Short mmCIF file of C-alpha atoms and ligand atoms in Angstrom, two decimals:
data_model
loop_
_atom_site.label_atom_id
_atom_site.label_comp_id
_atom_site.label_asym_id
_atom_site.label_seq_id
_atom_site.Cartn_x
_atom_site.Cartn_y
_atom_site.Cartn_z
CA MET A 1 130.82 55.35 96.37
CA ARG A 2 130.36 52.46 93.95
CA THR A 3 127.45 50.34 92.77
CA GLN A 4 126.78 48.12 89.76
CA VAL A 5 123.62 49.93 88.60
CA ALA A 6 122.78 53.51 89.62
CA ILE A 7 119.04 54.04 89.24
CA VAL A 8 117.82 57.63 88.92
CA GLY A 9 114.22 58.01 90.17
CA ALA A 10 112.16 56.14 92.79
CA GLY A 11 108.88 55.95 90.87
CA PRO A 12 107.48 52.53 90.03
CA ALA A 13 110.04 52.01 87.22
CA GLY A 14 113.09 52.69 89.42
CA LEU A 15 111.78 50.80 92.45
CA LEU A 16 110.70 47.73 90.46
CA LEU A 17 114.02 47.67 88.60
CA GLY A 18 115.87 47.85 91.91
CA ALA A 19 113.84 44.92 93.30
CA LEU A 20 114.33 42.77 90.18
CA LEU A 21 118.08 43.49 90.08
CA ASN A 22 118.37 42.65 93.74
CA ARG A 23 116.68 39.29 93.10
CA ALA A 24 119.29 38.69 90.38
CA GLY A 25 122.11 39.48 92.82
CA ILE A 26 122.97 42.82 91.16
CA ASP A 27 123.93 45.64 93.48
CA ASN A 28 122.02 48.90 92.91
CA LEU A 29 121.46 52.33 94.39
CA ILE A 30 118.33 54.45 93.81
CA ILE A 31 118.76 58.22 93.77
CA GLU A 32 115.51 60.24 94.05
CA GLN A 33 115.20 64.01 94.15
CA ARG A 34 112.00 64.07 96.25
CA SER A 35 111.06 62.61 99.63
CA ALA A 36 109.38 59.19 99.88
CA ASP A 37 106.21 60.89 101.16
CA TYR A 38 106.12 63.21 98.16
CA VAL A 39 106.45 60.24 95.78
CA LEU A 40 103.62 58.44 97.60
CA ALA A 41 101.32 61.45 97.47
CA ARG A 42 101.11 61.39 93.66
CA ILE A 43 97.85 59.91 92.44
CA ARG A 44 98.13 57.90 89.25
CA ALA A 45 96.20 55.18 87.41
CA GLY A 46 95.70 51.74 88.85
CA VAL A 47 95.07 49.01 86.29
CA LEU A 48 97.69 46.25 86.18
CA GLU A 49 98.13 43.87 83.25
CA GLN A 50 98.88 40.25 84.14
CA THR A 51 102.48 40.71 82.92
CA THR A 52 102.89 43.54 85.47
CA VAL A 53 101.43 41.38 88.25
CA ASP A 54 103.85 38.60 87.23
CA LEU A 55 106.81 41.01 87.43
CA LEU A 56 105.72 42.26 90.86
CA ASP A 57 105.48 38.61 91.97
CA GLU A 58 108.94 37.95 90.55
CA ALA A 59 110.20 40.95 92.53
CA GLY A 60 108.70 39.44 95.69
CA VAL A 61 106.15 42.23 96.32
CA GLY A 62 102.91 40.57 95.17
CA GLU A 63 101.48 39.51 98.52
CA ARG A 64 99.23 42.51 99.35
CA LEU A 65 98.39 42.95 95.68
CA HIS A 66 96.93 39.43 95.56
CA ARG A 67 95.02 40.05 98.80
CA GLU A 68 93.62 43.51 98.07
CA GLY A 69 93.77 43.90 94.26
CA LEU A 70 90.44 43.67 92.45
CA PRO A 71 90.41 41.25 89.49
CA HIS A 72 88.38 42.74 86.62
CA GLY A 73 87.20 40.52 83.76
CA GLY A 74 85.96 43.38 81.61
CA ILE A 75 85.14 47.07 81.19
CA GLU A 76 81.95 48.85 80.28
CA LEU A 77 81.59 51.30 77.40
CA SER A 78 78.82 53.87 77.75
CA PHE A 79 77.46 55.88 74.82
CA ALA A 80 74.06 57.04 73.53
CA GLY A 81 72.58 56.45 76.98
CA MET A 82 73.44 52.73 77.09
CA ARG A 83 76.21 50.64 78.68
CA HIS A 84 77.87 47.69 76.92
CA ARG A 85 80.30 45.27 78.55
CA ILE A 86 83.51 44.15 76.86
CA ASP A 87 84.20 40.73 78.33
CA PHE A 88 87.98 40.25 78.59
CA ARG A 89 87.80 36.68 79.84
CA ALA A 90 85.48 35.57 77.02
CA HIS A 91 87.54 37.30 74.33
CA THR A 92 91.08 36.67 75.62
CA GLY A 93 90.90 34.32 78.64
CA LYS A 94 92.64 37.07 80.62
CA GLN A 95 91.81 39.75 83.16
CA VAL A 96 93.39 42.86 84.70
CA THR A 97 93.91 43.76 88.37
CA VAL A 98 92.79 47.09 89.79
CA TYR A 99 95.37 48.17 92.38
CA GLY A 100 96.54 51.77 92.70
CA GLN A 101 99.98 52.83 91.53
CA THR A 102 100.44 54.44 94.94
CA GLU A 103 99.99 51.02 96.56
CA VAL A 104 102.44 49.39 94.12
CA THR A 105 104.97 52.11 95.01
CA ARG A 106 104.33 51.71 98.75
CA ASP A 107 104.84 47.90 98.56
CA LEU A 108 108.08 48.33 96.60
CA MET A 109 109.43 50.97 99.01
CA GLN A 110 108.60 48.82 102.03
CA ALA A 111 110.21 45.69 100.55
CA ARG A 112 113.31 47.72 99.69
CA GLU A 113 113.58 49.07 103.19
CA GLU A 114 113.08 45.61 104.72
CA ALA A 115 115.81 44.19 102.48
CA GLY A 116 118.14 46.93 103.72
CA LEU A 117 118.78 48.29 100.20
CA ASP A 118 120.03 51.82 99.71
CA THR A 119 117.76 54.58 98.47
CA VAL A 120 118.84 58.20 98.59
CA TYR A 121 115.83 60.53 98.90
CA ASN A 122 115.97 64.35 98.70
CA ALA A 123 119.02 64.25 96.41
CA ASP A 124 119.68 67.72 94.93
CA GLU A 125 121.29 68.63 91.61
CA VAL A 126 121.37 65.05 90.31
CA SER A 127 123.52 64.77 87.16
CA VAL A 128 124.72 61.86 85.00
CA HIS A 129 128.18 61.68 83.40
CA ASP A 130 130.37 59.67 81.01
CA PHE A 131 127.72 57.13 80.08
CA ASP A 132 129.15 57.07 76.55
CA GLY A 133 132.44 55.73 77.99
CA THR A 134 133.21 52.79 80.24
CA SER A 135 132.97 54.43 83.67
CA PRO A 136 129.68 56.26 84.10
CA ARG A 137 129.02 58.33 87.19
CA VAL A 138 126.08 59.96 88.93
CA ARG A 139 126.63 63.09 91.01
CA TYR A 140 124.26 64.76 93.45
CA ARG A 141 124.20 66.83 96.62
CA LEU A 142 122.81 65.56 99.88
CA ASP A 143 122.31 68.17 102.63
CA GLY A 144 124.62 70.43 100.63
CA GLU A 145 127.47 67.88 100.44
CA PRO A 146 128.57 66.64 96.98
CA VAL A 147 128.42 62.86 96.39
CA GLU A 148 129.76 60.91 93.42
CA VAL A 149 128.68 57.36 92.55
CA ASP A 150 130.75 55.21 90.17
CA CYS A 151 128.80 52.49 88.43
CA ASP A 152 128.71 50.08 85.49
CA PHE A 153 125.35 51.32 84.20
CA ILE A 154 122.87 54.15 84.78
CA ALA A 155 119.13 53.47 84.60
CA GLY A 156 117.17 56.64 83.79
CA CYS A 157 113.87 55.97 85.58
CA ASP A 158 113.34 59.65 86.36
CA GLY A 159 110.07 60.31 84.57
CA PHE A 160 109.14 62.70 81.81
CA HIS A 161 110.81 65.76 83.38
CA GLY A 162 113.92 63.91 84.54
CA VAL A 163 117.60 64.67 84.00
CA CYS A 164 118.65 61.48 82.15
CA ARG A 165 116.93 61.98 78.79
CA ALA A 166 117.80 65.68 79.03
CA SER A 167 121.51 64.75 79.33
CA VAL A 168 121.59 62.95 75.97
CA PRO A 169 122.82 65.16 73.11
CA PRO A 170 119.70 66.30 71.20
CA SER A 171 121.23 65.08 67.92
CA ALA A 172 121.22 61.50 69.29
CA LEU A 173 117.49 61.58 70.11
CA HIS A 174 114.46 61.31 67.87
CA VAL A 175 111.33 62.54 69.59
CA PHE A 176 107.74 61.83 68.49
CA GLU A 177 104.97 63.76 70.16
CA ARG A 178 101.25 64.55 70.11
CA ALA A 179 99.51 66.83 72.57
CA TYR A 180 95.71 66.54 72.89
CA PRO A 181 93.50 69.64 73.05
CA PHE A 182 91.99 68.73 76.46
CA GLY A 183 92.87 67.41 79.92
CA TRP A 184 91.36 65.10 82.54
CA LEU A 185 89.93 66.52 85.73
CA GLY A 186 90.24 63.74 88.35
CA LEU A 187 88.42 63.38 91.67
CA LEU A 188 89.14 60.85 94.43
CA SER A 189 86.44 60.12 97.02
CA GLN A 190 85.76 57.77 99.91
CA THR A 191 82.61 56.40 98.27
CA PRO A 192 81.75 52.97 96.83
CA PRO A 193 82.35 52.71 93.05
CA VAL A 194 79.29 53.26 90.89
CA SER A 195 79.78 49.88 89.19
CA HIS A 196 81.92 46.83 89.91
CA GLU A 197 83.89 47.45 86.69
CA LEU A 198 85.30 50.59 85.06
CA ILE A 199 82.94 52.63 82.87
CA TYR A 200 84.47 54.54 79.93
CA SER A 201 81.83 56.94 78.68
CA SER A 202 81.56 58.90 75.43
CA HIS A 203 79.12 61.81 75.60
CA PRO A 204 78.54 64.99 73.55
CA ARG A 205 79.52 66.99 76.69
CA GLY A 206 82.85 65.15 76.84
CA PHE A 207 84.45 61.88 77.93
CA SER A 208 84.19 60.58 81.48
CA LEU A 209 85.60 57.60 83.35
CA CYS A 210 84.32 55.88 86.49
CA SER A 211 87.20 54.02 88.14
CA MET A 212 88.04 52.84 91.63
CA ARG A 213 90.79 52.10 94.12
CA SER A 214 88.92 49.70 96.42
CA PRO A 215 85.33 48.69 97.30
CA THR A 216 85.09 51.91 99.33
CA ARG A 217 87.20 54.36 97.34
CA SER A 218 86.42 55.73 93.86
CA ARG A 219 88.26 57.68 91.21
CA TYR A 220 86.37 59.63 88.55
CA TYR A 221 87.52 61.71 85.59
CA LEU A 222 85.96 64.32 83.30
CA GLN A 223 87.38 65.54 79.98
CA CYS A 224 87.94 69.29 80.48
CA PRO A 225 89.47 72.23 78.59
CA LEU A 226 93.26 72.49 78.85
CA ASP A 227 93.05 75.93 80.47
CA ASP A 228 90.52 74.80 83.10
CA ARG A 229 91.57 74.70 86.78
CA ALA A 230 90.60 72.24 89.50
CA GLU A 231 89.75 75.19 91.79
CA ASN A 232 87.00 76.15 89.31
CA TRP A 233 85.15 72.95 90.17
CA SER A 234 83.18 72.55 93.38
CA ASP A 235 82.52 68.93 94.33
CA ASP A 236 78.82 69.42 93.50
CA ALA A 237 79.65 70.81 90.06
CA PHE A 238 81.86 67.77 89.40
CA TRP A 239 79.20 65.25 90.45
CA ASP A 240 76.48 67.08 88.46
CA GLU A 241 78.62 67.04 85.33
CA LEU A 242 79.56 63.38 85.77
CA ARG A 243 75.87 62.42 86.15
CA ARG A 244 75.11 64.17 82.85
CA ARG A 245 77.84 62.26 81.01
CA ILE A 246 77.05 58.69 82.13
CA ASP A 247 74.01 56.52 81.33
CA PRO A 248 70.85 57.12 83.42
CA ALA A 249 71.18 53.85 85.39
CA ALA A 250 74.75 54.72 86.41
CA ALA A 251 73.77 58.32 87.19
CA GLN A 252 71.11 57.03 89.54
CA ALA A 253 73.46 54.55 91.24
CA LEU A 254 76.25 57.10 91.71
CA VAL A 255 77.14 57.66 95.37
CA THR A 256 78.76 61.06 95.90
CA GLY A 257 80.79 62.47 98.76
CA PRO A 258 83.47 65.03 99.55
CA SER A 259 86.55 64.94 97.34
CA LEU A 260 89.85 63.82 98.88
CA GLU A 261 91.74 65.20 95.89
CA LYS A 262 90.96 67.03 92.66
CA SER A 263 93.50 67.78 89.92
CA ILE A 264 93.84 68.29 86.18
CA ALA A 265 96.32 66.39 84.00
CA PRO A 266 97.06 67.14 80.34
CA LEU A 267 97.04 64.27 77.82
CA ARG A 268 100.11 63.54 75.75
CA SER A 269 101.61 60.88 73.50
CA PHE A 270 105.42 60.96 73.49
CA VAL A 271 108.22 58.59 72.49
CA ALA A 272 111.99 59.22 72.55
CA GLU A 273 114.16 56.88 70.47
CA PRO A 274 116.42 55.09 71.15
CA MET A 275 116.15 54.02 74.79
CA ARG A 276 119.85 53.24 75.22
CA PHE A 277 122.89 55.52 74.93
CA GLY A 278 126.05 53.60 75.74
CA ARG A 279 125.77 52.73 79.42
CA LEU A 280 122.62 54.78 80.03
CA PHE A 281 119.22 53.08 79.68
CA LEU A 282 115.92 54.97 79.77
CA ALA A 283 112.83 53.24 81.19
CA GLY A 284 109.23 54.25 81.92
CA ASP A 285 108.00 57.84 81.59
CA ALA A 286 111.58 59.02 81.00
CA ALA A 287 111.29 57.48 77.53
CA HIS A 288 107.58 57.57 76.70
CA ILE A 289 104.21 58.95 77.75
CA VAL A 290 100.77 57.68 76.80
CA PRO A 291 97.41 59.38 77.36
CA PRO A 292 95.75 57.61 80.31
CA THR A 293 92.73 56.26 78.39
CA GLY A 294 94.07 52.71 78.16
CA ALA A 295 95.90 52.78 81.54
CA LYS A 296 99.15 51.72 79.87
CA GLY A 297 101.68 54.10 81.56
CA LEU A 298 102.56 51.99 84.59
CA ASN A 299 102.37 48.74 82.60
CA LEU A 300 104.85 50.02 80.01
CA ALA A 301 107.20 51.16 82.78
CA ALA A 302 107.01 47.67 84.31
CA SER A 303 107.67 45.87 81.02
CA ASP A 304 110.66 48.15 80.27
CA VAL A 305 112.33 47.32 83.57
CA GLY A 306 111.38 43.65 83.24
CA LEU A 307 113.36 43.55 80.01
CA LEU A 308 116.17 45.70 81.41
CA SER A 309 116.68 43.62 84.56
CA ARG A 310 116.90 40.43 82.48
CA ALA A 311 119.30 42.09 80.01
CA LEU A 312 121.59 43.31 82.82
CA ALA A 313 121.56 39.88 84.48
CA ASP A 314 122.59 38.37 81.13
CA HIS A 315 125.38 40.96 80.86
CA TYR A 316 126.83 39.95 84.22
CA ALA A 317 126.50 36.30 83.14
CA GLY A 318 128.58 37.05 80.04
CA SER A 319 126.12 37.91 77.22
CA ASP A 320 125.45 41.42 75.89
CA ALA A 321 122.73 40.31 73.47
CA GLY A 322 120.01 41.52 75.86
CA ILE A 323 121.39 45.01 76.46
CA ASP A 324 122.18 45.39 72.76
CA SER A 325 118.56 44.69 71.77
CA TYR A 326 116.93 46.40 74.82
CA SER A 327 115.89 49.57 73.02
CA GLU A 328 114.49 47.82 69.96
CA ARG A 329 112.52 45.27 71.99
CA CYS A 330 111.07 47.93 74.31
CA LEU A 331 110.15 50.28 71.51
CA ARG A 332 108.21 47.64 69.65
CA ARG A 333 105.98 47.15 72.68
CA VAL A 334 105.91 50.90 73.40
CA TRP A 335 104.64 51.76 69.93
CA ARG A 336 101.89 49.15 70.15
CA ALA A 337 100.73 50.66 73.44
CA GLU A 338 101.06 54.18 71.98
CA ARG A 339 98.83 53.14 69.11
CA PHE A 340 96.22 51.60 71.39
CA SER A 341 96.19 54.58 73.80
CA TRP A 342 95.93 57.06 70.93
CA TRP A 343 93.13 55.07 69.29
CA PHE A 344 91.10 54.66 72.51
CA THR A 345 91.60 58.35 73.32
CA SER A 346 90.53 59.39 69.80
CA LEU A 347 87.46 57.15 69.94
CA MET A 348 86.13 58.28 73.34
CA HIS A 349 86.79 62.05 73.57
CA GLN A 350 85.09 65.06 71.99
CA PHE A 351 87.31 66.77 69.42
CA PRO A 352 85.34 69.92 68.45
CA GLU A 353 87.54 70.44 65.39
CA ASN A 354 86.35 67.09 63.95
CA GLY A 355 82.79 68.40 63.67
CA GLU A 356 79.57 66.42 63.41
CA PHE A 357 80.98 64.03 60.83
CA GLY A 358 83.79 63.08 63.19
CA HIS A 359 81.28 62.51 65.99
CA ARG A 360 79.17 60.21 63.79
CA MET A 361 82.31 58.24 62.88
CA GLN A 362 82.98 57.71 66.60
CA MET A 363 79.40 56.57 67.22
CA ALA A 364 79.53 54.17 64.26
CA GLU A 365 82.81 52.73 65.50
CA LEU A 366 81.51 52.28 69.06
CA ASP A 367 78.39 50.58 67.69
CA TYR A 368 80.57 48.24 65.64
CA LEU A 369 82.95 47.64 68.54
CA VAL A 370 80.28 46.40 70.95
CA GLY A 371 78.41 44.43 68.28
CA SER A 372 81.31 42.58 66.67
CA ALA A 373 83.18 39.79 68.45
CA ALA A 374 86.23 40.53 66.27
CA ALA A 375 86.29 44.23 67.16
CA SER A 376 85.61 43.54 70.86
CA THR A 377 88.50 41.07 70.87
CA VAL A 378 90.85 43.72 69.46
CA LEU A 379 89.96 46.09 72.31
CA ALA A 380 90.11 43.33 74.96
CA GLU A 381 93.45 41.95 73.73
CA ASN A 382 95.10 45.37 73.86
CA TYR A 383 93.55 46.36 77.18
CA VAL A 384 94.66 43.21 79.03
CA GLY A 385 98.10 43.68 77.46
CA LEU A 386 100.15 41.95 74.83
CA PRO A 387 102.47 39.16 76.01
CA LEU A 388 105.94 40.22 77.18
CA GLU A 389 108.46 38.48 74.96
CA ARG A 390 111.69 38.12 76.88
N1 LIG B 401 116.87 63.18 89.93
C1 LIG B 401 116.33 62.19 90.68
N2 LIG B 401 115.06 61.81 90.59
C2 LIG B 401 114.28 62.44 89.70
C3 LIG B 401 114.78 63.47 88.88
C4 LIG B 401 116.13 63.85 89.03
N3 LIG B 401 116.65 64.82 88.29
N4 LIG B 401 113.77 63.90 88.10
C5 LIG B 401 112.69 63.19 88.42
N5 LIG B 401 112.98 62.29 89.39
C6 LIG B 401 112.09 61.34 90.04
C7 LIG B 401 110.69 61.87 90.28
O1 LIG B 401 110.62 62.63 91.46
C8 LIG B 401 109.89 60.57 90.37
O2 LIG B 401 109.79 60.10 91.69
O3 LIG B 401 111.89 60.22 89.18
C9 LIG B 401 110.66 59.59 89.52
C10 LIG B 401 109.93 59.22 88.25
O4 LIG B 401 108.77 58.53 88.59
P1 LIG B 401 107.44 58.54 87.66
O5 LIG B 401 107.20 59.90 87.14
O6 LIG B 401 106.37 57.88 88.46
O7 LIG B 401 107.84 57.64 86.39
P2 LIG B 401 108.01 56.06 86.22
O8 LIG B 401 108.66 55.45 87.41
O9 LIG B 401 108.57 55.88 84.87
O10 LIG B 401 106.52 55.50 86.27
C11 LIG B 401 105.67 55.53 85.20
O11 LIG B 401 104.09 56.81 86.37
O12 LIG B 401 103.64 58.85 85.37
C12 LIG B 401 103.14 57.60 85.65
O13 LIG B 401 101.62 57.09 83.95
C13 LIG B 401 102.89 56.88 84.41
O14 LIG B 401 102.02 55.14 85.57
C14 LIG B 401 103.15 55.53 84.86
C15 LIG B 401 104.28 55.59 85.76
C1 LIG B 402 92.43 55.30 87.34
O1 LIG B 402 91.82 54.54 88.10
O2 LIG B 402 93.03 56.29 87.77
C2 LIG B 402 92.43 55.01 85.88
C3 LIG B 402 91.88 53.83 85.43
C4 LIG B 402 91.85 53.56 84.07
C5 LIG B 402 92.38 54.48 83.19
C6 LIG B 402 92.95 55.65 83.65
C7 LIG B 402 92.97 55.93 85.00
O3 LIG B 402 92.32 54.22 81.86
#
C-alpha cells in the first residue's frame, strides 16, 4: 500500500491533519490502534481558541461548531469568597468557543467518512520505519494480517503514549518534564452550568473548576491527591466538596444531578525536542503535554497540524522551507503555552510544600490580577491564544 502521508493516531491532531491535507490535495491514510467508539468515549477539555476554530473552518468541519459552540467573552476567577470576571473582549477584542473535544473529533470523523477517506481502526502492533532515510514505512496488523504502508512522510499524532516518539533514538531527543503533586477529579452531569462562563476557583481546600459542554450539560473538576481514586467519591461527596470550594453565590446556584462520568487525571508539563526527525513529524500530545488549567492541549495540537499541513503543501509545491522550520516554529508556540499553563496552574492550586507564605503570594497575585488592567490583559491574551504565525 502507498500514500503520501501516513498519519499515526486518530485523535484530534491526526484527524484535523488528515482533513487539512485532503483540502490541499495530499493523499493520506490514518492508522489508529483503537476503535472509533473508543476514541469518542474519551472525555477531554473543550475550549477552542479562535485560531483553532479558523483551522476547523479551513478543514470544512466548522458548521456544527458554529451552530452549537458557546462563544465565551471571559472567565471568572473565584477566591476569598468573591468572583471576579476577566473580560476577554475588553482586553483583547477576542473570545473563545466552548465546544467539547469529543464533538470536534466526531465532526472530523464524520467528514472523513463522508469524503470517503481511508482510516484504519483497530490496527495492532503499529510500528514506524526508515524515517531517517527517503522511503519511510508504517507497519501494522489488521485482523492478524501484516500490512505495510510506503509513504513520503509519517505524522506522529499518536498522543503521549504513542509509538512514534518512542521510535526515535533517545540520544536524538531532549525531554523537559514537570509532574505536579496532585490530579483533577472530573465529573460530567446532565445539569445546567452553574454560571454562563467558566469559574476557576482558588480555595484553601484546593482548586476547582466549573465548566460546561452545553446549556444542559456541565463539567466540574476538583484538585485531588494523586493517589485518590474516582471510586472513593460518591456523587454527593463531590457536590459537597465543590460547594465548599466556590463562592457562596455560586454554591447556592449550583444544580446537582447524577454523574455520567467521573475520573481522575494527573497533571503534567512535558516537551520533547525537536518535533521532526527526518521524514517523521510529531504533533499534538505526542510531542508535548500541558496541565489542563489553561485548556491549551487541543489548541496546541491544532496549531501544530495547521503548521504541518501548510509545510507539507509547500513541500509538494517545491519548497522545503516550511518542513525545515516546522519544529522550531511549533516549539516557540509550545513553550509559550507551556509557560502560561504552568503559571495558571501554579497560581490556582494548593501546593502544601509552599506553606503559608506561598499561599499569601498566590492571594496577592490574584488580587493584583483582577485589579490591574495590565495584568488582566496578560491573562486574557494568553487564554484566548496567541496569533498563529504561518
Ligand atoms: N498506533 C496507532 N495509534 C495510536 C498508537 C499507536 N501505537 N498509540 C496511540 N494511538 C492513538 C490513540 O489511541 C489516540 O486515539 O493516537 C491517538 C492520539 O490522540 P490524543 O491522545 O487525543 O492526542 P492528540 O490527537 O495529539 O490530541 C491532543 O488530546 O490529550 C488531549 O489534552 C490533549 O486536548 C489535547 C488533545
Ligand atoms: C473542560 O471543560 O473540560 C475544561 C475547561 C477548561 C479547562 C480545562 C478543562 O481549563
